[in-house]
XYZ file of C-alpha atoms in Angstrom:
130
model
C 163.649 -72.368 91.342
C 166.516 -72.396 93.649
C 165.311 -76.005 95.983
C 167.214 -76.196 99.380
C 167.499 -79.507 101.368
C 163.863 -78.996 103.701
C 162.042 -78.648 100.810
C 162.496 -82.717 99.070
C 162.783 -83.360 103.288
C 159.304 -81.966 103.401
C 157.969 -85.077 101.028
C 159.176 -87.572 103.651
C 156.539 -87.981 106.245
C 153.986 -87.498 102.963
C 155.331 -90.726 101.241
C 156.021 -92.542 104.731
C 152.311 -92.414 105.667
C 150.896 -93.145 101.978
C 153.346 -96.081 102.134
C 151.439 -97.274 105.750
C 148.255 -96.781 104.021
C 149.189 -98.131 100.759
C 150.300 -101.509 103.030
C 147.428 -101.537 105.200
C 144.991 -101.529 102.310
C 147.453 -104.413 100.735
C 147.028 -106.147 104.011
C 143.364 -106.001 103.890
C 143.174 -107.143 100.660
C 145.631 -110.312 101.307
C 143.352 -111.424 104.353
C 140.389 -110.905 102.043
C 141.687 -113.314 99.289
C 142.543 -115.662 102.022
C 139.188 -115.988 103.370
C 137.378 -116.183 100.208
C 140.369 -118.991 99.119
C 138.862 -121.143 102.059
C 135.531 -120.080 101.113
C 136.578 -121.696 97.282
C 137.546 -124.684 98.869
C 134.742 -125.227 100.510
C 132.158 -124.748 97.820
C 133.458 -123.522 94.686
C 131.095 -120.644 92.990
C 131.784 -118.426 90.054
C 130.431 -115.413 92.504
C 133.692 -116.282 94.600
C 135.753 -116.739 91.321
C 135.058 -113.695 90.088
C 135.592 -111.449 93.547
C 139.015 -113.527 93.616
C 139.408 -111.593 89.925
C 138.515 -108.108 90.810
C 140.693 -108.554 93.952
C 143.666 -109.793 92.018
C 142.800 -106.221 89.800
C 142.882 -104.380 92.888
C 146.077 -106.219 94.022
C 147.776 -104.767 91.228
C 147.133 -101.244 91.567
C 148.113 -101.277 95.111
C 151.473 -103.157 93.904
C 151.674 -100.462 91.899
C 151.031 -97.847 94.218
C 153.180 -99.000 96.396
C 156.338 -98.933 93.334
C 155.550 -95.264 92.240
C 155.458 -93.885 95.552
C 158.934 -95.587 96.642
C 160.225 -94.304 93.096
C 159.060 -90.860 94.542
C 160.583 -91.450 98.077
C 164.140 -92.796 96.235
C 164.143 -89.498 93.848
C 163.367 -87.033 96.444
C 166.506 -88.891 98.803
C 168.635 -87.975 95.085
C 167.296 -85.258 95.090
C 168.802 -83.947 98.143
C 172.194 -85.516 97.393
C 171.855 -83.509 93.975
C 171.496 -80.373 96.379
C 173.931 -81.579 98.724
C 176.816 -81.860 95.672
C 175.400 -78.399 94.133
C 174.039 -79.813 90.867
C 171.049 -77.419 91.246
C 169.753 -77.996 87.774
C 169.681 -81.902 88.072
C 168.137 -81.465 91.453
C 165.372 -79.689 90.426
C 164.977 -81.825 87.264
C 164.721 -84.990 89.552
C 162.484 -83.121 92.362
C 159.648 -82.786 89.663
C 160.151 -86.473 88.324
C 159.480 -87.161 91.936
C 156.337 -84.594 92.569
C 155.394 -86.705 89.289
C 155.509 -90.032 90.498
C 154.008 -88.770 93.778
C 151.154 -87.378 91.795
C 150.819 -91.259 89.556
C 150.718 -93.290 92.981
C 148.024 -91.133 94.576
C 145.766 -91.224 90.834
C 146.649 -95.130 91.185
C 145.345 -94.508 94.889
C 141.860 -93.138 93.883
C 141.134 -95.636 91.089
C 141.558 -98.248 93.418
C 139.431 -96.657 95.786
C 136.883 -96.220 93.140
C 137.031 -100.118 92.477
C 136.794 -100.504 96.234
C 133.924 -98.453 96.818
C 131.875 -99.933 93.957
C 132.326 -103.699 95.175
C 130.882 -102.962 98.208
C 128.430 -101.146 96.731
C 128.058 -104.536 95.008
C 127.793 -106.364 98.458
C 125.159 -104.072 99.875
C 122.750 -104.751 96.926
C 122.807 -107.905 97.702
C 121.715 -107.567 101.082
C 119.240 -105.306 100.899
C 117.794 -107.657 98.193
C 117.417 -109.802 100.495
């Protein structure tokens, strides 16, 4: 496959906006902790503890995210210097490595969706128990 410079410049905006997701879910999570931290305080319960626990799971992932998809943004930048110098078979080599971690940080994406979807799955029990 013969890669020209638009075609790693095409993974740019992709891996900018994942990156604002991947942050805003982070931030989410962070005010989450810091609420349920107070909440601790206040009265400590093992119901708290153990949201703290799955949160610090989910905290993880999303650090991880995060790492994969700048190792995918950083590869597809050598990438184009690869092009740029005319090391075509390096370039390409490096282009899938980044595709690859591209592909990781998205699967790390869903599972933590998946973990996010089932606590509040969790949470609505609860209430309609109620």
């Amino acid at each position: 496959m013969n890669l020209s410079l638009s075609i790693p410049a095409l993974l740019f905006p992709a891996i900018s906006l994942t990156m604002l997701a991947y942050n805003a879910r982070y931030l989410a999570i962070a005010a989450l902790i810091r609420n349920l931290h107070a909440k601790y305080e206040e009265n400590p319960s093992d119901k708290v503890r153990i949201q703290v626990q799955k949160l610090r799971k989910r905290l993880t992932i999303i650090k991880n995210m995060q790492a994969v998809a700048i190792l995918s943004f950083l590869l597809a930048v050598i990438t184009m210097f690869l092009i740029y110098i005319e090391l075509n078979f390096w370039a390409n080599l490096v282009f899938g490595i980044s595709l690859l971690a591209l592909m990781i940080s998205l699967i790390l994406s869903l599972i933590e969706v998946q973990l996010s979807t089932k606590a509040l799955s969790i949470q609505l029990e609860s209430i309609e128990k109620k």
